[in-house]
Amino acid sequence: MKTYSDTGSNSTIRERLGLRPIINVSGTMTTLGASIIVPEAISAMAEIASQWVEMDDLQRAASAVIARLTGGEAGFITACCASGITMAVAGAMTGTNLLAIERLPDDTEGLKSEVVIQLGHIVNYGAPIDQSIRVAGARVIPAGTVSVTQDYHVREAINERTAAALYVVAHHTVQYGMLSLEEFCEICHAKNIPVIVDAASEYDLRSFLARGADIVVYSGHKFLSGPTSGIVTGRKDLVRAAYLQNRGVARAMKVGKESVAGTMAALDAWEKRDHAGIRRREEAALNLWKDALQGIPGIGAQIIPDPTNNPLDRLQIFVRPESRFTAAGLASALAAASPPIIVRNHEVERGHFFLDPCNLHPGEAEIVAGQLRAMLTAKDRPSDAMKVARKDSSGALRWPD
Ligand SMILES: *Cc1c(COP(=O)(O)O)cnc(C)c1O
């Protein structure tokens, strides 16, 4: 088995399991293990692991923590944000009708079962968001076009079968021509339709409810650095109806006591976290990388703010042919390096990628800077240095081989 030098993080278990000691400069990615879990959450998970607990009481305690941090009337922890979306949708369909909850997803007779979403919000975060709606048994009603949604698109999409409307806050969505959350809520509320907000990857735990959302879903394992989990918060009747889906479709999305306790601890830690100090360390990494790229032919770099206004910057690296790399070629060379460096590559076909500084262990920023510079100043190029970006699922289809 190939061996790798220790990169400053705990590589022991990775070595034991034969896993590559990757450095993650791509963001909080499900495919890379979601997050570096904060120590407070790790201790809470370890502490509760061997104890019996009454799950409804544990979730009641979680509800209080979530309400305190988000301003919602109530909340609960679920398996992930995607399951929270399904549960919120199902709850809007069934209310507290326990029999209807057991009848989902295929038997929706007598229930409101349509969910309106702007077409430019139908994103893919590893799976298509419309599937999280359909899993509940609801029908997806897209409103508007990929580049423009007008108020009448949403207004006319609502009818007597509409159960809810879903609004997505993410860099994945079309970033222009869409309705604002306020406009969307105004149209939906005029017709008594609850608005569910997918804020999976947002720092701001309060503003979406404050701006009119009825129920908001976050990932517990993105910026919060909790265990893999989702957080649902908002209007008590909707939250209760969503929670009751644990007796129905959400049974297949079961969250364990360790994730509930871990996420509660991560929420507590978030309140006390030294956000300014973290931001200073992130800025230092960005400047280090930008400096390392100075004067390299065909390479440009600029620090850019997060597209949805999270307090986070990234380094955008432009890769032009004079560098004898394409953006896709350089990204895959870095991923094949020792240690492997995984960059934020979802826009490589446009000739650039990003470095995200928010998931670094001590010492890793320097390794990334050194590796980038070494690769770009080397005499030779790997064989696929000029490769054209292409989404390729052939590897996935061979798993587990
Ligand atoms: C990550 C993400 C999700 C999925 O969140 P999970 O907690 O991984 O299920 C949903 N929506 C958006 C916008 C995301 O960024």
XYZ file of C-alpha atoms and ligand atoms in Angstrom:
416
model
C 0.000 0.000 0.000
C 1.162 3.496 -0.815
C 2.227 5.517 2.206
C 1.889 9.231 2.735
C 3.569 11.609 5.102
C 1.549 12.904 8.007
C 0.000 16.221 7.041
C -0.617 17.538 10.523
C -4.070 16.032 10.818
C -4.779 12.676 12.414
C -3.831 10.345 9.594
C -3.600 7.200 11.709
C -7.087 5.882 11.062
C -6.796 6.810 7.405
C -3.600 4.776 7.121
C -5.222 1.846 8.891
C -8.188 1.918 6.525
C -6.059 2.459 3.436
C -7.475 5.944 2.786
C -5.611 8.761 1.081
C -4.632 11.593 3.495
C -6.378 14.272 1.464
C -6.131 17.980 2.146
C -9.547 19.516 1.590
C -9.528 22.973 -0.005
C -12.858 22.411 -1.730
C -15.343 23.254 1.038
C -17.625 21.204 3.250
C -18.190 18.284 0.903
C -20.310 15.233 1.629
C -18.045 13.197 -0.646
C -15.021 14.101 1.516
C -16.624 13.378 4.883
C -18.614 16.608 5.342
C -16.734 18.412 8.113
C -13.998 18.525 10.711
C -16.237 17.925 13.713
C -15.582 20.349 16.576
C -14.158 18.775 19.784
C -17.260 19.753 21.815
C -19.440 17.676 19.474
C -17.035 14.736 19.486
C -17.127 14.625 23.314
C -20.910 14.860 23.414
C -21.203 12.021 20.910
C -18.793 9.826 22.833
C -20.526 10.599 26.123
C -24.036 9.745 24.966
C -23.043 6.724 22.865
C -23.362 4.223 25.720
C -26.445 5.764 27.398
C -30.126 5.008 26.937
C -32.108 8.116 26.237
C -35.719 8.887 25.398
C -35.364 10.273 21.900
C -38.398 12.574 22.071
C -36.931 14.160 25.216
C -33.524 14.518 23.596
C -35.124 16.156 20.554
C -37.186 18.382 22.904
C -33.922 19.587 24.426
C -32.544 20.094 20.902
C -35.654 22.102 20.052
C -34.848 24.558 22.845
C -31.237 24.995 21.665
C -32.360 25.441 18.056
C -35.041 27.948 19.077
C -32.470 29.947 21.039
C -30.000 30.139 18.154
C -32.402 30.568 15.240
C -35.341 32.462 16.678
C -37.685 29.677 15.515
C -40.595 28.552 17.702
C -39.337 24.960 17.668
C -36.881 22.693 15.897
C -35.365 19.241 15.656
C -32.315 17.431 14.345
C -32.524 15.082 11.401
C -30.106 13.025 9.301
C -29.137 15.837 6.919
C -30.559 18.881 5.195
C -31.949 16.825 2.319
C -33.963 14.708 4.745
C -35.116 17.892 6.511
C -36.497 19.150 3.191
C -38.379 15.887 2.643
C -39.760 15.991 6.200
C -40.813 19.634 5.941
C -42.580 18.932 2.643
C -44.263 15.791 4.022
C -45.321 17.708 7.133
C -46.905 20.442 5.022
C -48.866 17.706 3.240
C -50.029 15.646 6.239
C -50.154 18.041 9.157
C -50.556 15.872 12.260
C -52.691 13.230 10.527
C -50.847 10.087 11.665
C -52.592 7.847 9.171
C -51.708 10.165 6.281
C -48.083 10.070 7.508
C -48.082 6.275 7.145
C -49.732 6.479 3.717
C -46.958 8.589 2.138
C -45.346 8.693 -0.322
C -47.545 7.006 -2.902
C -50.993 7.453 -1.355
C -51.652 11.189 -1.196
C -55.379 11.028 -1.703
C -57.140 13.947 -0.090
C -53.850 15.692 0.717
C -52.399 18.825 -0.806
C -49.450 17.437 -2.671
C -47.805 20.052 -4.890
C -44.667 22.032 -4.102
C -43.806 25.184 -6.045
C -40.137 26.010 -6.662
C -38.472 28.518 -8.989
C -36.921 26.645 -11.918
C -33.584 28.379 -11.272
C -33.587 26.859 -7.769
C -33.749 23.225 -8.879
C -30.156 22.485 -7.928
C -28.100 19.359 -7.488
C -26.074 19.046 -4.264
C -24.975 15.487 -4.936
C -28.586 14.517 -5.653
C -31.301 16.579 -7.317
C -33.338 18.720 -4.907
C -36.584 17.888 -6.704
C -36.054 14.289 -5.568
C -36.078 15.410 -1.919
C -39.538 16.815 -2.652
C -40.718 13.760 -4.590
C -39.552 11.353 -1.862
C -42.317 12.817 0.313
C -44.857 11.938 -2.355
C -45.241 15.515 -3.568
C -45.286 16.732 -7.131
C -42.748 19.379 -8.106
C -44.231 22.452 -9.806
C -41.430 24.516 -11.363
C -42.175 28.242 -11.706
C -40.545 30.592 -14.222
C -37.603 29.878 -16.515
C -33.949 29.099 -15.827
C -33.025 32.775 -16.054
C -36.142 34.701 -15.024
C -38.902 34.225 -12.475
C -41.614 36.866 -12.270
C -44.154 37.213 -9.482
C -46.971 35.892 -11.712
C -45.010 32.683 -12.420
C -45.179 31.767 -8.742
C -48.643 33.197 -8.122
C -50.177 31.224 -10.994
C -48.331 28.030 -10.028
C -50.204 28.005 -6.711
C -53.606 26.330 -6.612
C -55.824 24.383 -4.205
C -53.447 21.384 -4.351
C -50.379 23.384 -3.277
C -48.927 22.154 0.025
C -45.823 24.344 0.256
C -43.263 26.361 -1.661
C -39.520 25.784 -1.484
C -36.895 28.555 -1.694
C -33.211 27.651 -2.043
C -30.349 29.819 -0.792
C -27.111 28.563 -2.327
C -24.328 29.391 -4.751
C -25.735 26.522 -6.836
C -28.889 28.448 -7.784
C -29.150 30.913 -10.658
C -27.824 34.091 -9.050
C -29.861 36.636 -11.036
C -33.414 37.054 -12.276
C -34.931 35.081 -9.378
C -37.429 36.419 -6.841
C -36.037 37.573 -3.522
C -37.061 35.636 -0.427
C -39.250 38.574 0.637
C -41.089 38.678 -2.712
C -41.485 34.897 -2.722
C -42.904 34.872 0.823
C -45.283 37.721 0.083
C -46.801 35.879 -2.893
C -47.048 32.555 -1.047
C -48.384 33.999 2.200
C -51.106 35.900 0.334
C -52.380 32.430 -0.647
C -51.659 30.889 2.766
C -48.844 28.684 1.460
C -45.949 27.984 3.860
C -42.445 28.724 2.599
C -39.688 26.192 3.279
C -36.139 27.557 2.925
C -33.166 25.332 2.109
C -30.303 27.227 3.775
C -28.058 24.160 4.011
C -24.784 25.968 3.666
C -25.536 29.349 5.236
C -23.856 30.890 8.289
C -26.833 33.015 9.186
C -29.061 31.032 11.522
C -31.675 33.758 12.053
C -32.260 35.934 9.010
C -34.315 33.609 6.804
C -36.995 33.172 9.462
C -36.803 36.882 10.212
C -37.326 37.660 6.507
C -40.522 35.630 6.309
C -39.703 31.918 5.930
C -42.007 29.559 7.819
C -39.542 26.710 8.169
C -35.796 26.675 7.468
C -33.487 23.701 7.038
C -29.698 23.767 7.606
C -26.946 21.197 7.407
C -25.367 20.510 10.797
C -22.141 19.414 9.165
C -21.254 22.381 7.002
C -20.195 25.656 8.623
C -21.462 24.462 12.013
C -18.879 21.652 11.994
C -21.202 19.205 13.674
C -21.628 15.531 12.860
C -23.511 14.702 9.655
C -26.992 16.033 10.423
C -29.714 18.467 9.474
C -31.449 21.152 11.535
C -35.099 22.069 11.018
C -36.454 25.246 12.613
C -39.484 27.498 12.341
C -43.207 27.655 13.002
C -44.160 25.174 15.696
C -47.094 23.525 13.875
C -44.995 22.932 10.752
C -41.976 21.732 12.741
C -44.172 19.311 14.705
C -45.742 17.933 11.523
C -42.280 17.535 9.982
C -40.961 15.788 13.122
C -43.865 13.319 13.069
C -42.580 12.032 9.711
C -40.132 9.952 11.800
C -43.121 7.588 11.982
C -43.301 7.560 8.202
C -40.992 8.330 5.294
C -38.291 9.746 7.575
C -37.786 6.366 9.227
C -35.495 5.675 6.304
C -33.563 8.830 7.266
C -33.102 7.949 10.929
C -30.856 10.158 13.024
C -29.082 8.626 16.018
C -28.807 9.991 19.562
C -25.097 10.643 18.957
C -25.858 12.926 16.020
C -28.547 14.795 17.959
C -26.273 15.335 20.971
C -23.305 16.153 18.730
C -25.247 18.724 16.739
C -26.581 20.350 19.926
C -22.986 20.666 21.146
C -21.905 22.092 17.782
C -24.684 24.701 18.025
C -23.533 25.653 21.524
C -19.945 25.848 20.275
C -21.024 28.025 17.336
C -22.319 30.646 19.778
C -18.939 30.773 21.518
C -16.694 30.306 18.506
C -13.966 32.875 17.822
C -15.373 33.768 14.393
C -12.996 36.726 13.929
C -9.950 34.594 14.750
C -11.028 31.904 12.281
C -11.518 34.524 9.610
C -8.028 35.911 10.223
C -6.514 32.432 9.781
C -8.504 31.948 6.580
C -7.291 35.294 5.230
C -3.691 34.345 6.012
C -4.093 31.126 3.999
C -5.625 32.991 1.053
C -2.782 35.520 0.986
C -0.181 32.769 1.282
C -1.650 30.978 -1.755
C -2.031 34.165 -3.770
C 1.607 35.098 -3.101
C 2.779 31.603 -4.061
C 1.230 32.070 -7.501
C 2.787 35.481 -8.201
C 4.680 35.698 -11.466
C 3.763 32.264 -12.809
C 2.979 32.527 -16.541
C -0.640 31.792 -17.422
C -1.868 31.841 -13.820
C -4.014 34.547 -12.274
C -5.499 34.635 -8.804
C -7.982 36.810 -6.982
C -9.624 36.657 -3.588
C -13.387 36.704 -4.000
C -16.255 36.850 -1.506
C -18.738 34.004 -1.039
C -21.592 34.312 -3.564
C -24.336 34.068 -0.928
C -22.652 36.526 1.445
C -21.381 34.052 4.003
C -18.469 35.696 5.848
C -15.938 33.702 3.854
C -13.597 34.433 0.948
C -12.030 32.002 -1.497
C -9.108 32.196 -3.897
C -10.171 31.983 -7.533
C -7.334 30.655 -9.696
C -7.453 31.284 -13.445
C -5.540 28.755 -15.522
C -4.596 29.830 -19.056
C -2.830 27.745 -21.734
C 0.553 29.518 -21.200
C 0.731 27.599 -17.936
C 0.631 24.363 -19.984
C -2.264 23.261 -17.800
C -6.014 23.538 -18.093
C -7.946 24.237 -14.896
C -9.227 20.646 -15.010
C -5.704 19.335 -15.642
C -4.191 21.268 -12.736
C -7.047 20.262 -10.400
C -6.543 16.587 -11.177
C -2.754 16.858 -10.887
C -3.228 18.305 -7.396
C -5.666 15.531 -6.512
C -3.060 12.973 -7.608
C -0.216 14.651 -5.682
C 1.272 13.445 -2.428
C -0.485 14.404 -0.250
C -3.578 14.694 -2.453
C -5.075 18.201 -2.567
C -8.760 18.407 -3.449
C -9.758 21.803 -4.865
C -13.188 23.328 -5.498
C -13.555 22.311 -9.109
C -17.214 22.721 -10.065
C -16.413 25.441 -12.606
C -13.209 24.030 -14.180
C -14.710 24.010 -17.659
C -14.726 27.813 -17.402
C -10.949 27.861 -16.893
C -10.765 28.377 -13.164
C -11.115 26.669 -9.822
C -11.223 27.840 -6.219
C -9.322 27.165 -3.028
C -11.554 27.198 0.050
C -9.692 27.920 3.313
C -12.356 26.871 5.807
C -11.451 23.211 6.418
C -7.707 23.307 7.036
C -5.682 21.595 9.715
C -2.574 23.422 10.990
C 0.249 23.274 8.453
C -1.906 22.338 5.490
C -2.113 25.831 3.944
C 1.688 25.798 3.568
C 1.630 22.351 1.934
C -0.964 23.571 -0.578
C 1.109 26.685 -1.408
C 4.286 24.633 -1.848
C 2.625 21.982 -3.988
C 0.929 24.542 -6.250
C 4.163 26.397 -6.852
C 6.188 23.195 -7.366
C 3.699 21.848 -9.875
C 3.507 25.072 -11.864
C 7.255 25.727 -11.953
C 8.246 22.131 -12.795
C 9.798 21.501 -16.204
C 7.429 18.678 -17.091
C 3.659 18.332 -17.102
C 1.604 15.236 -16.325
C 0.081 13.548 -19.392
C -3.422 14.862 -18.733
C -2.324 18.425 -17.907
C -4.377 19.840 -20.777
C -7.414 17.646 -20.200
C -10.804 19.067 -20.956
C -13.287 19.018 -18.107
C -15.935 16.416 -18.444
C -18.284 15.065 -15.819
C -17.581 11.363 -15.718
C -19.493 8.754 -13.715
C -17.544 5.710 -14.922
C -15.648 5.475 -11.615
C -18.883 5.464 -9.631
C -20.285 2.696 -11.787
C -17.303 0.462 -10.936
C -17.704 0.816 -7.170
C -16.704 -1.141 -5.053
C -14.030 -2.219 -7.526
C -25.326 20.662 0.918
C -26.639 21.143 0.474
C -27.774 20.365 0.655
C -27.703 18.983 1.214
O -27.381 19.028 2.545
P -27.135 17.664 3.332
O -27.136 18.099 4.743
O -25.822 17.154 2.881
O -28.263 16.761 2.976
C -29.004 20.882 0.298
N -29.107 22.099 -0.248
C -28.031 22.873 -0.465
C -28.228 24.220 -1.057
C -26.756 22.428 -0.121
O -25.676 23.194 -0.323
